[in-house]
Short mmCIF file of C-alpha atoms in Angstrom, two decimals:
data_model
loop_
_atom_site.label_atom_id
_atom_site.label_comp_id
_atom_site.label_asym_id
_atom_site.label_seq_id
_atom_site.Cartn_x
_atom_site.Cartn_y
_atom_site.Cartn_z
CA UNK A 4 51.83 -34.79 -38.93
CA UNK A 5 55.60 -34.55 -38.20
CA UNK A 6 57.89 -34.04 -41.11
CA UNK A 7 59.84 -37.08 -40.10
CA UNK A 8 56.88 -39.39 -41.26
CA UNK A 9 58.06 -38.59 -44.83
CA UNK A 10 61.13 -40.72 -44.60
CA UNK A 11 63.72 -37.87 -45.36
CA UNK A 12 67.41 -38.53 -46.45
CA UNK A 13 70.00 -36.33 -44.33
CA UNK A 14 70.28 -34.22 -46.98
CA UNK A 15 66.53 -33.63 -47.45
CA UNK A 16 66.05 -33.17 -43.64
CA UNK A 17 68.84 -30.37 -43.46
CA UNK A 18 67.17 -28.45 -45.90
CA UNK A 19 63.71 -28.91 -44.95
CA UNK A 20 64.82 -27.77 -41.47
CA UNK A 21 67.29 -25.26 -42.12
CA UNK A 22 66.33 -22.03 -39.81
CA UNK A 23 66.87 -19.39 -42.28
CA UNK A 24 66.54 -18.65 -45.78
CA UNK A 25 67.92 -20.99 -48.27
CA UNK A 26 68.74 -22.06 -52.07
CA UNK A 27 68.16 -25.91 -52.19
CA UNK A 28 69.63 -27.12 -55.47
CA UNK A 29 67.43 -30.29 -56.32
CA UNK A 30 68.52 -32.25 -59.33
CA UNK A 31 66.09 -34.52 -61.28
CA UNK A 32 64.38 -36.86 -58.85
CA UNK A 33 66.13 -35.45 -55.89
CA UNK A 34 62.74 -35.12 -54.24
CA UNK A 35 62.11 -31.41 -54.46
CA UNK A 36 58.39 -31.99 -53.85
CA UNK A 37 59.13 -33.81 -50.77
CA UNK A 38 61.19 -31.37 -49.21
CA UNK A 39 58.77 -28.65 -49.94
CA UNK A 40 56.13 -30.52 -48.35
CA UNK A 41 58.51 -31.21 -45.39
CA UNK A 42 59.42 -27.57 -45.08
CA UNK A 43 55.56 -26.80 -44.62
CA UNK A 44 55.06 -29.52 -41.83
CA UNK A 45 58.57 -28.08 -40.09
CA UNK A 46 57.24 -24.52 -40.19
CA UNK A 47 53.86 -25.43 -38.64
CA UNK A 48 55.52 -27.44 -36.09
CA UNK A 49 57.57 -24.48 -35.33
CA UNK A 50 54.38 -22.50 -34.60
CA UNK A 51 54.31 -20.76 -37.85
CA UNK A 52 50.43 -20.12 -38.53
CA UNK A 53 49.44 -21.59 -42.18
CA UNK A 54 48.34 -17.88 -43.23
CA UNK A 55 51.96 -17.09 -42.97
CA UNK A 56 53.46 -20.08 -45.21
CA UNK A 57 52.99 -19.15 -49.08
CA UNK A 58 53.95 -21.80 -51.45
CA UNK A 59 54.31 -20.25 -54.83
CA UNK A 60 54.30 -22.21 -58.29
CA UNK A 61 54.08 -21.67 -61.85
CA UNK A 62 51.49 -23.76 -62.97
CA UNK A 63 47.96 -24.60 -61.62
CA UNK A 64 48.94 -28.25 -62.24
CA UNK A 65 51.64 -28.22 -59.71
CA UNK A 66 49.85 -26.17 -57.51
CA UNK A 67 46.83 -28.86 -57.51
CA UNK A 68 49.32 -31.56 -56.76
CA UNK A 69 50.89 -29.69 -53.77
CA UNK A 70 47.27 -29.01 -52.38
CA UNK A 71 46.43 -32.88 -52.65
CA UNK A 72 49.41 -33.93 -50.77
CA UNK A 73 49.24 -31.60 -48.12
CA UNK A 74 45.65 -32.45 -47.63
CA UNK A 75 46.63 -36.25 -47.71
CA UNK A 76 49.07 -35.58 -44.76
CA UNK A 77 46.10 -34.24 -42.91
CA UNK A 78 48.05 -30.56 -42.04
CA UNK A 79 46.53 -27.01 -41.94
CA UNK A 80 46.71 -25.49 -45.48
CA UNK A 81 49.27 -22.69 -46.13
CA UNK A 82 48.73 -20.29 -49.13
CA UNK A 83 49.47 -22.18 -52.24
CA UNK A 84 49.31 -20.30 -55.16
CA UNK A 85 50.82 -19.46 -58.74
CA UNK A 86 52.66 -16.21 -58.70
CA UNK A 87 50.25 -14.15 -61.09
CA UNK A 88 47.16 -15.62 -58.73
CA UNK A 89 48.61 -14.25 -55.62
CA UNK A 90 49.49 -11.03 -57.09
CA UNK A 91 46.03 -10.77 -58.15
CA UNK A 92 44.71 -11.65 -54.55
CA UNK A 93 46.87 -9.03 -53.22
CA UNK A 94 45.32 -6.49 -55.30
CA UNK A 95 41.92 -7.67 -54.82
CA UNK A 96 42.43 -7.75 -51.00
CA UNK A 97 43.91 -3.98 -51.29
CA UNK A 98 40.80 -2.77 -53.48
CA UNK A 99 37.00 -2.53 -53.20
CA UNK A 100 36.45 -4.84 -56.17
CA UNK A 101 38.54 -7.48 -57.89
CA UNK A 102 41.18 -6.00 -60.67
CA UNK A 103 39.69 -6.21 -64.18
CA UNK A 104 42.09 -8.59 -66.14
CA UNK A 105 42.57 -8.55 -69.79
CA UNK A 106 42.30 -11.70 -71.73
CA UNK A 107 45.15 -12.30 -74.31
CA UNK A 108 42.37 -11.94 -77.03
CA UNK A 109 41.75 -8.23 -75.83
CA UNK A 110 45.15 -7.48 -75.70
CA UNK A 111 45.95 -8.79 -79.31
CA UNK A 112 42.79 -6.82 -80.57
CA UNK A 113 44.39 -3.76 -79.01
CA UNK A 114 47.51 -4.02 -80.59
CA UNK A 115 45.90 -4.99 -83.87
CA UNK A 116 43.94 -1.38 -84.02
CA UNK A 117 47.82 -0.01 -82.97
CA UNK A 118 49.44 -1.87 -85.81
CA UNK A 119 46.98 -0.83 -88.23
CA UNK A 120 46.88 2.51 -87.67
CA UNK A 121 50.62 2.67 -87.81
CA UNK A 122 50.69 0.54 -91.12
CA UNK A 123 53.01 -1.69 -89.24
CA UNK A 124 53.60 -5.46 -90.62
CA UNK A 125 54.41 -6.98 -87.54
CA UNK A 126 51.72 -9.36 -86.03
CA UNK A 127 50.07 -8.33 -82.72
CA UNK A 128 51.01 -11.69 -81.37
CA UNK A 129 54.60 -11.06 -82.04
CA UNK A 130 54.53 -7.56 -80.50
CA UNK A 131 52.67 -8.97 -77.42
CA UNK A 132 55.63 -11.70 -77.16
CA UNK A 133 58.10 -8.74 -76.75
CA UNK A 134 56.05 -7.16 -73.79
CA UNK A 135 58.31 -6.11 -70.96
CA UNK A 136 61.31 -6.51 -73.23
CA UNK A 137 63.97 -3.86 -73.75
CA UNK A 138 62.95 -3.40 -77.47
CA UNK A 139 63.19 0.58 -78.26
CA UNK A 140 61.52 0.00 -81.56
CA UNK A 141 58.15 -0.69 -79.88
CA UNK A 142 58.21 1.29 -77.05
CA UNK A 143 55.37 3.83 -78.55
CA UNK A 144 53.18 0.92 -78.87
CA UNK A 145 53.70 -0.32 -75.36
CA UNK A 146 53.40 3.39 -73.90
CA UNK A 147 50.22 3.62 -75.43
CA UNK A 148 48.95 0.12 -74.43
CA UNK A 149 50.04 1.23 -70.61
CA UNK A 150 47.74 4.31 -70.93
CA UNK A 151 44.87 2.41 -71.79
CA UNK A 152 45.47 -0.06 -69.35
CA UNK A 153 45.68 2.95 -66.61
CA UNK A 154 42.81 4.47 -67.93
CA UNK A 155 40.62 1.39 -68.02
CA UNK A 156 41.91 0.25 -64.64
CA UNK A 157 42.84 -2.82 -66.30
CA UNK A 158 45.66 -5.58 -65.97
CA UNK A 159 47.18 -7.99 -68.50
CA UNK A 160 49.70 -10.93 -67.46
CA UNK A 161 52.98 -8.52 -67.49
CA UNK A 162 51.08 -5.48 -65.48
CA UNK A 163 49.76 -7.49 -62.92
CA UNK A 164 53.36 -8.19 -61.40
CA UNK A 165 54.94 -5.42 -62.57
CA UNK A 166 52.65 -2.86 -60.62
CA UNK A 167 54.60 -4.19 -57.60
CA UNK A 168 57.59 -2.95 -58.74
CA UNK A 169 59.33 -0.89 -56.22
CA UNK A 170 56.70 -1.38 -53.60
CA UNK A 171 57.63 -3.10 -50.20
CA UNK A 172 55.47 -4.50 -47.97
CA UNK A 173 56.04 -5.88 -44.50
CA UNK A 174 56.16 -9.54 -44.27
CA UNK A 175 58.41 -10.20 -41.12
CA UNK A 176 57.46 -13.91 -39.75
CA UNK A 177 56.17 -14.88 -42.77
CA UNK A 178 57.85 -17.78 -44.99
CA UNK A 179 57.71 -17.88 -49.11
CA UNK A 180 58.61 -21.44 -50.23
CA UNK A 181 59.40 -20.96 -54.08
CA UNK A 182 58.92 -23.90 -56.54
CA UNK A 183 61.59 -24.39 -59.92
CA UNK A 184 63.33 -20.85 -58.81
CA UNK A 185 65.62 -21.38 -61.84
CA UNK A 186 62.66 -20.33 -64.17
CA UNK A 187 61.99 -17.16 -62.25
CA UNK A 188 61.67 -14.12 -64.97
CA UNK A 189 62.78 -10.51 -63.98
CA UNK A 190 59.20 -9.39 -63.06
CA UNK A 191 58.59 -12.59 -61.05
CA UNK A 192 61.43 -11.21 -58.94
CA UNK A 193 60.64 -7.73 -58.63
CA UNK A 194 57.33 -9.29 -57.65
CA UNK A 195 59.09 -11.24 -54.63
CA UNK A 196 60.74 -8.29 -53.50
CA UNK A 197 57.66 -6.99 -52.18
CA UNK A 198 57.74 -9.59 -49.40
CA UNK A 199 60.33 -7.42 -47.53
CA UNK A 200 61.41 -9.40 -44.07
CA UNK A 201 60.00 -12.94 -45.24
CA UNK A 202 62.25 -16.07 -45.27
CA UNK A 203 62.90 -17.42 -48.44
CA UNK A 204 62.93 -20.93 -49.21
CA UNK A 205 63.92 -21.69 -52.92
CA UNK A 206 64.07 -25.33 -54.50
CA UNK A 207 64.89 -25.84 -57.98
CA UNK A 208 67.82 -26.81 -60.36
CA UNK A 209 69.88 -24.36 -62.17
CA UNK A 210 70.87 -27.07 -64.76
CA UNK A 211 67.38 -27.70 -65.82
CA UNK A 212 66.66 -23.60 -66.63
CA UNK A 213 65.36 -24.10 -70.10
CA UNK A 214 63.25 -20.74 -70.37
CA UNK A 215 65.26 -18.24 -71.95
CA UNK A 216 62.30 -17.36 -74.18
CA UNK A 217 60.26 -16.13 -71.20
CA UNK A 218 62.83 -14.05 -70.23
CA UNK A 219 64.34 -16.41 -67.35
CA UNK A 220 67.98 -15.70 -67.69
CA UNK A 221 69.96 -18.06 -64.77
CA UNK A 222 72.90 -15.97 -65.74
CA UNK A 223 71.69 -13.07 -63.90
CA UNK A 224 69.39 -14.92 -61.49
CA UNK A 225 71.61 -15.71 -58.72
CA UNK A 226 72.87 -12.30 -57.71
CA UNK A 227 69.04 -11.12 -57.85
CA UNK A 228 68.17 -14.24 -55.74
CA UNK A 229 70.49 -12.90 -53.48
CA UNK A 230 68.91 -9.31 -53.15
CA UNK A 231 65.53 -11.14 -51.60
CA UNK A 232 67.84 -12.48 -48.73
CA UNK A 233 71.60 -11.46 -48.49
CA UNK A 234 72.23 -14.47 -45.95
CA UNK A 235 70.71 -17.04 -48.22
CA UNK A 236 72.17 -20.33 -47.63
CA UNK A 237 73.14 -22.64 -50.38
CA UNK A 238 71.93 -26.71 -49.81
CA UNK A 239 72.13 -29.51 -52.05
CA UNK A 240 70.13 -32.88 -52.49
CA UNK A 241 72.70 -35.16 -53.56
CA UNK A 242 70.50 -38.29 -54.54
CA UNK A 243 68.34 -38.96 -57.30
CA UNK A 244 65.57 -41.60 -56.77
CA UNK A 245 64.51 -41.54 -60.28
CA UNK A 246 67.31 -41.35 -62.95
CA UNK A 247 69.07 -45.13 -62.91
CA UNK A 248 72.94 -44.75 -62.75
CA UNK A 249 73.80 -45.59 -66.27
CA UNK A 250 71.56 -42.58 -67.57
CA UNK A 251 72.39 -40.27 -65.17
CA UNK A 252 75.98 -40.91 -65.56
CA UNK A 253 75.77 -39.97 -69.56
CA UNK A 254 73.27 -36.97 -68.31
CA UNK A 255 76.17 -35.39 -65.72
CA UNK A 256 78.71 -35.20 -68.31
CA UNK A 257 76.50 -32.27 -69.89
CA UNK A 258 75.37 -30.91 -66.36
CA UNK A 259 75.32 -27.12 -67.41
CA UNK A 260 75.23 -24.91 -63.96
CA UNK A 261 74.97 -21.29 -64.75
CA UNK A 262 75.00 -20.83 -60.89
CA UNK A 263 79.02 -22.06 -60.77
CA UNK A 264 78.06 -24.25 -57.69
CA UNK A 265 78.39 -27.51 -59.40
CA UNK A 266 77.86 -30.71 -57.32
CA UNK A 267 77.47 -34.54 -57.79
CA UNK A 268 74.42 -35.96 -58.24
CA UNK A 269 74.34 -39.62 -57.21
CA UNK A 270 71.82 -42.58 -58.34
CA UNK A 271 69.94 -44.55 -55.86
CA UNK A 272 68.97 -46.71 -58.55
CA UNK A 273 71.01 -49.21 -60.39
CA UNK A 274 71.21 -50.06 -64.11
CA UNK A 275 69.38 -48.27 -66.83
CA UNK A 276 69.88 -48.53 -70.55
CA UNK A 277 70.60 -46.39 -73.58
CA UNK A 278 70.53 -47.04 -77.23
CA UNK A 279 71.29 -45.02 -80.18
CA UNK A 280 70.34 -45.31 -83.76
CA UNK A 281 71.76 -43.56 -86.86
CA UNK A 282 69.26 -43.48 -89.78
CA UNK A 283 69.92 -42.28 -93.64
CA UNK A 284 67.11 -39.65 -93.42
CA UNK A 285 64.16 -38.18 -91.37
CA UNK A 286 61.92 -40.38 -93.26
CA UNK A 287 63.77 -43.49 -92.33
CA UNK A 288 64.14 -42.21 -88.49
CA UNK A 289 60.28 -41.82 -88.28
CA UNK A 290 59.63 -45.49 -89.64
CA UNK A 291 62.51 -46.83 -87.71
CA UNK A 292 61.42 -45.20 -84.18
CA UNK A 293 57.81 -46.37 -84.97
CA UNK A 294 59.20 -49.85 -85.40
CA UNK A 295 61.15 -49.46 -82.11
CA UNK A 296 57.93 -48.22 -80.42
CA UNK A 297 56.20 -51.25 -81.42
CA UNK A 298 58.97 -53.71 -79.99
CA UNK A 299 59.03 -52.03 -76.61
CA UNK A 300 55.16 -51.71 -76.64
CA UNK A 301 55.02 -55.42 -77.83
CA UNK A 302 57.79 -57.03 -75.21
CA UNK A 303 61.20 -56.42 -75.47
CA UNK A 304 64.14 -58.68 -74.18
CA UNK A 305 66.27 -57.03 -71.59
CA UNK A 306 69.38 -58.31 -69.75
CA UNK A 307 69.47 -61.61 -68.49
CA UNK A 308 66.76 -62.73 -70.80
CA UNK A 309 64.05 -60.89 -69.23
CA UNK A 310 61.30 -59.69 -71.16
CA UNK A 311 59.64 -56.01 -70.26
CA UNK A 312 56.54 -55.23 -72.15
CA UNK A 313 55.71 -51.32 -71.87
CA UNK A 314 52.50 -49.35 -71.97
CA UNK A 315 52.13 -47.15 -74.67
CA UNK A 316 51.99 -44.31 -72.09
CA UNK A 317 54.87 -45.34 -70.68
CA UNK A 318 56.90 -43.66 -73.65
CA UNK A 319 57.48 -39.89 -73.78
CA UNK A 320 58.80 -39.39 -77.66
CA UNK A 321 60.62 -35.84 -77.47
CA UNK A 322 62.10 -33.79 -79.91
CA UNK A 323 63.69 -30.18 -79.88
CA UNK A 324 61.14 -28.70 -82.12
CA UNK A 325 57.87 -29.24 -82.88
CA UNK A 326 58.38 -29.78 -86.36
CA UNK A 327 60.13 -32.75 -85.72
CA UNK A 328 57.30 -34.63 -84.43
CA UNK A 329 55.23 -34.37 -87.78
CA UNK A 330 56.75 -37.05 -89.36
CA UNK A 331 57.02 -39.14 -86.51
CA UNK A 332 53.29 -38.71 -85.90
CA UNK A 333 52.82 -40.03 -89.40
CA UNK A 334 54.77 -43.05 -89.24
CA UNK A 335 53.40 -44.04 -85.68
CA UNK A 336 49.84 -43.98 -86.80
CA UNK A 337 50.72 -46.07 -89.91
CA UNK A 338 52.08 -48.54 -87.63
CA UNK A 339 49.18 -48.61 -85.70
CA UNK A 340 50.22 -47.06 -82.55
CA UNK A 341 47.83 -45.09 -80.25
CA UNK A 342 49.05 -41.67 -80.05
CA UNK A 343 48.87 -38.49 -77.92
CA UNK A 344 50.01 -34.84 -78.30
CA UNK A 345 49.46 -33.46 -75.02
CA UNK A 346 50.80 -29.94 -75.93
CA UNK A 347 48.67 -29.51 -79.06
CA UNK A 348 45.54 -30.70 -76.80
CA UNK A 349 46.44 -28.31 -74.12
CA UNK A 350 46.89 -25.43 -76.60
CA UNK A 351 43.27 -26.24 -78.14
CA UNK A 352 41.66 -26.67 -75.12
CA UNK A 353 43.11 -23.21 -73.93
CA UNK A 354 41.97 -21.46 -76.91
CA UNK A 355 38.58 -22.99 -76.60
CA UNK A 356 38.24 -21.44 -73.08
CA UNK A 357 39.14 -18.37 -74.26
CA UNK A 358 36.84 -18.02 -76.95
CA UNK A 359 34.19 -18.90 -74.54
CA UNK A 360 35.40 -16.10 -72.19
CA UNK A 361 35.04 -13.62 -74.85
CA UNK A 362 31.49 -14.67 -75.38
CA UNK A 363 30.29 -13.14 -71.87
CA UNK A 364 28.90 -16.22 -70.34
CA UNK A 365 26.39 -16.59 -67.34
CA UNK A 366 27.72 -18.15 -64.19
CA UNK A 367 26.06 -21.48 -64.76
CA UNK A 368 26.48 -21.79 -68.34
CA UNK A 369 30.50 -20.78 -67.50
CA UNK A 370 30.81 -24.03 -65.22
CA UNK A 371 28.82 -26.18 -67.58
CA UNK A 372 30.80 -25.20 -70.72
CA UNK A 373 34.06 -25.28 -68.49
CA UNK A 374 33.41 -28.87 -67.72
CA UNK A 375 32.60 -29.99 -71.17
CA UNK A 376 35.80 -28.22 -72.54
CA UNK A 377 38.27 -29.33 -69.64
CA UNK A 378 36.56 -32.17 -67.47
CA UNK A 379 39.27 -32.04 -64.78
CA UNK A 380 38.69 -28.38 -64.19
CA UNK A 381 37.32 -28.85 -60.63
CA UNK A 382 40.47 -30.63 -59.83
CA UNK A 383 42.35 -27.53 -60.25
CA UNK A 384 39.78 -24.42 -59.70
CA UNK A 385 36.90 -24.03 -57.20
CA UNK A 386 33.86 -23.82 -59.51
CA UNK A 387 31.55 -22.56 -56.83
CA UNK A 388 34.02 -19.38 -56.53
CA UNK A 389 32.49 -15.73 -57.18
CA UNK A 390 32.48 -15.36 -60.90
CA UNK A 391 34.77 -12.47 -61.14
CA UNK A 392 37.32 -14.08 -59.45
CA UNK A 393 36.53 -17.48 -61.41
CA UNK A 394 36.88 -15.44 -64.70
CA UNK A 395 39.78 -13.74 -63.60
CA UNK A 396 41.57 -17.50 -62.85
CA UNK A 397 40.69 -18.58 -66.30
CA UNK A 398 42.31 -15.63 -67.89
CA UNK A 399 45.55 -16.32 -66.15
CA UNK A 400 45.25 -19.84 -67.35
CA UNK A 401 48.30 -20.89 -69.70
CA UNK A 402 48.73 -23.88 -71.90
CA UNK A 403 50.89 -25.59 -69.09
CA UNK A 404 48.04 -25.46 -66.81
CA UNK A 405 46.20 -27.94 -68.94
CA UNK A 406 49.02 -30.26 -70.29
CA UNK A 407 48.50 -33.71 -69.38
CA UNK A 408 50.33 -36.86 -70.65
CA UNK A 409 48.29 -39.79 -71.79
CA UNK A 410 48.22 -43.32 -70.10
CA UNK A 411 46.60 -44.93 -73.38
CA UNK A 412 49.02 -43.41 -75.85
CA UNK A 413 52.49 -42.76 -76.78
CA UNK A 414 52.91 -39.05 -75.96
CA UNK A 415 54.87 -36.83 -78.49
CA UNK A 416 56.14 -33.83 -76.79
CA UNK A 417 59.13 -31.04 -77.57
CA UNK A 418 61.76 -31.10 -75.08
CA UNK A 419 60.03 -27.76 -73.24
CA UNK A 420 56.68 -29.54 -73.13
CA UNK A 421 58.31 -32.35 -71.23
CA UNK A 422 59.96 -30.31 -68.40
CA UNK A 423 58.76 -31.68 -65.07
CA UNK A 424 57.57 -34.83 -66.62
CA UNK A 425 58.57 -38.55 -66.20
CA UNK A 426 58.16 -41.96 -67.86
CA UNK A 427 60.01 -45.27 -67.92
CA UNK A 428 61.21 -44.61 -71.24
CA UNK A 429 62.31 -41.40 -73.16
CA UNK A 430 62.83 -41.61 -77.07
CA UNK A 431 64.90 -38.65 -78.37
CA UNK A 432 64.80 -38.01 -82.08
CA UNK A 433 66.64 -35.36 -84.15
CA UNK A 434 69.74 -35.88 -81.78
CA UNK A 435 72.10 -34.14 -84.54
CA UNK A 436 74.12 -30.88 -85.26
CA UNK A 437 71.90 -28.22 -85.92
CA UNK A 438 69.08 -29.47 -83.48
CA UNK A 439 71.28 -30.31 -80.30
CA UNK A 440 72.39 -27.68 -80.04
CA UNK A 441 69.68 -25.84 -82.04
CA UNK A 442 72.03 -23.26 -83.68
CA UNK A 443 70.15 -22.10 -86.76
CA UNK A 444 68.97 -19.02 -85.24
CA UNK A 445 71.32 -15.99 -84.41
CA UNK A 446 70.48 -15.87 -80.38
CA UNK A 447 70.82 -19.35 -79.94
CA UNK A 448 72.55 -20.03 -76.26
CA UNK A 449 74.75 -22.77 -76.19
CA UNK A 450 74.63 -23.21 -72.59
CA UNK A 451 70.65 -23.84 -72.60
CA UNK A 452 70.64 -25.89 -75.50
CA UNK A 453 72.91 -28.24 -73.26
CA UNK A 454 70.55 -28.09 -70.54
CA UNK A 455 67.70 -29.10 -72.65
CA UNK A 456 69.48 -32.29 -73.55
CA UNK A 457 70.27 -32.78 -69.86
CA UNK A 458 66.36 -32.60 -69.11
CA UNK A 459 65.45 -34.72 -72.17
CA UNK A 460 67.67 -37.72 -70.67
CA UNK A 461 66.71 -37.17 -67.02
CA UNK A 462 63.10 -37.48 -68.04
CA UNK A 463 63.83 -41.55 -68.11
CA UNK A 464 63.35 -43.98 -64.96
CA UNK A 465 64.17 -46.98 -67.01
CA UNK A 466 65.97 -46.32 -70.55
CA UNK A 467 66.46 -44.09 -73.66
CA UNK A 468 66.39 -44.48 -77.03
CA UNK A 469 68.16 -41.46 -79.08
CA UNK A 470 68.75 -40.99 -82.81
CA UNK A 471 69.76 -38.90 -85.44
CA UNK A 472 69.42 -38.76 -89.43
CA UNK A 473 72.20 -38.22 -91.75
CA UNK A 474 69.91 -36.30 -94.12
CA UNK A 475 67.17 -33.87 -92.93
CA UNK A 476 65.88 -30.44 -93.96
CA UNK A 477 64.63 -27.83 -91.70
CA UNK A 478 63.18 -24.39 -92.75
CA UNK A 479 64.01 -25.30 -96.60
CA UNK A 480 67.73 -25.63 -95.51
CA UNK A 481 69.92 -29.01 -95.23
CA UNK A 482 71.03 -30.02 -91.53
CA UNK A 483 74.83 -31.01 -91.29
CA UNK A 484 73.95 -34.79 -91.19
CA UNK A 485 76.28 -35.25 -88.28
CA UNK A 486 75.56 -36.73 -84.78
CA UNK A 487 75.23 -34.24 -82.14
CA UNK A 488 78.49 -33.13 -80.88
CA UNK A 489 77.36 -34.17 -77.14
CA UNK A 490 76.43 -37.66 -78.05
CA UNK A 491 79.22 -38.63 -80.68
CA UNK A 492 81.08 -40.42 -77.76
CA UNK A 493 78.08 -42.80 -77.15
CA UNK A 494 77.77 -45.87 -79.29
CA UNK A 495 75.10 -45.96 -81.84
CA UNK A 496 74.07 -48.42 -84.72
CA UNK A 497 72.38 -48.37 -88.13
CA UNK A 498 69.22 -50.37 -87.80
CA UNK A 499 69.51 -53.46 -90.62
CA UNK A 500 67.35 -53.16 -93.75
CA UNK A 501 64.91 -55.55 -93.99
CA UNK A 502 65.95 -58.17 -96.89
CA UNK A 503 63.22 -57.93 -99.95
CA UNK A 504 61.27 -60.42 -100.30
CA UNK A 505 62.05 -62.98 -102.93
CA UNK A 506 59.99 -62.94 -106.32
CA UNK A 507 57.43 -65.64 -106.43
CA UNK A 508 58.39 -67.98 -109.08
CA UNK A 509 55.96 -68.55 -112.11
CA UNK A 510 54.27 -71.92 -112.96
CA UNK A 511 55.40 -71.91 -116.34
#
């Protein structure tokens, strides 16, 4: 199929058909996926064999979406993989047998033994989080862990990529298409350097870089990307086809671009609405937002007297921290609203899969149990694949791979969990100082906090409700009780308190 059948706008077509390496700045709703698909079709039309096109993503969910879209287009399949799965495949292809992957539970058990021997109070999970970071005080633990991995010819999530550091393959005439480049960590960058001679095509948005805790540092990323290809051309997609003008105009005020290549993103959809509320306390915020959600689900009067009724699944309720979702959940349930907690459900499902993996399941039992825990598994994995390879893919699973928003319930998520999602209405709770920006920890990054707000607002396709509380306690400490500095210029109102019902007069 010709890429022109995708109906690209001029910026999208210029990017998809650029003859060399390119870095495409694609803001929210600008057609990132469409450009990646068009690039594949254009390369195939130029005579590039599908096996020389690698399309790399972060999650199995995105991988499945891209594979399905390409299958629908009727084109030959390029090699679509997550970064870690590709690294695993390359190691397997260079060896007589598949590499042995450690599950997270195995790694935690090893660190538990080390810490017990050293009489350290550090938790194994916390130590594992420091893996790959420059923490001299823990290097002795990591050195012993590395010796264990080498002695047992094993790989964990970090070593799977790190083993390629300093190595260079020959990939002339290959094309690497990278999704969401702003989230690349140092170890993934080092892994990509292995593909020497390839043409790189990177699509993403630096203004949506929100994964500093995963070691993705956009401040240092740009020069690293240029080492992949010194002649990297920067291109822009200038239109958002999702975010309406009113919401985009507000969000763009706080667009924080660490690459310092600012460009203006214009909305192709007019309208959009934004409503702000100030509540007296965290409890009144939870009750007030529950009432607001009921109003939206039950039908709300919009401009020109139109009434719009939303399904519960049309709403994303977001908060900066997971702790803020608990009172909201309680109030929503009390209001009788159907709820979904996609992040909690994904984490629970992941833990259950890991638990079954530790049990050493047989091949038929593995498939059977997997489908019970994860009914959609066949959409993301080849369940007929060789057992060792299937086990490896399961060990590489992370919670975002399993995240799925509900269509039947109101979705409660952190802003991080909502990255990549969209909905007609976004409800942002806790938009106040101390939370947005979150500055209760010494290593808080103000620029990344601004990008989090940008991500939250631009999930919305029609409207945004945001709220803040004048009294809230977090981790035992009172917050300042002031609206977020970034939203203070927007109008907000205090909901009217319901009038108390008059006492019934007695008969006598």
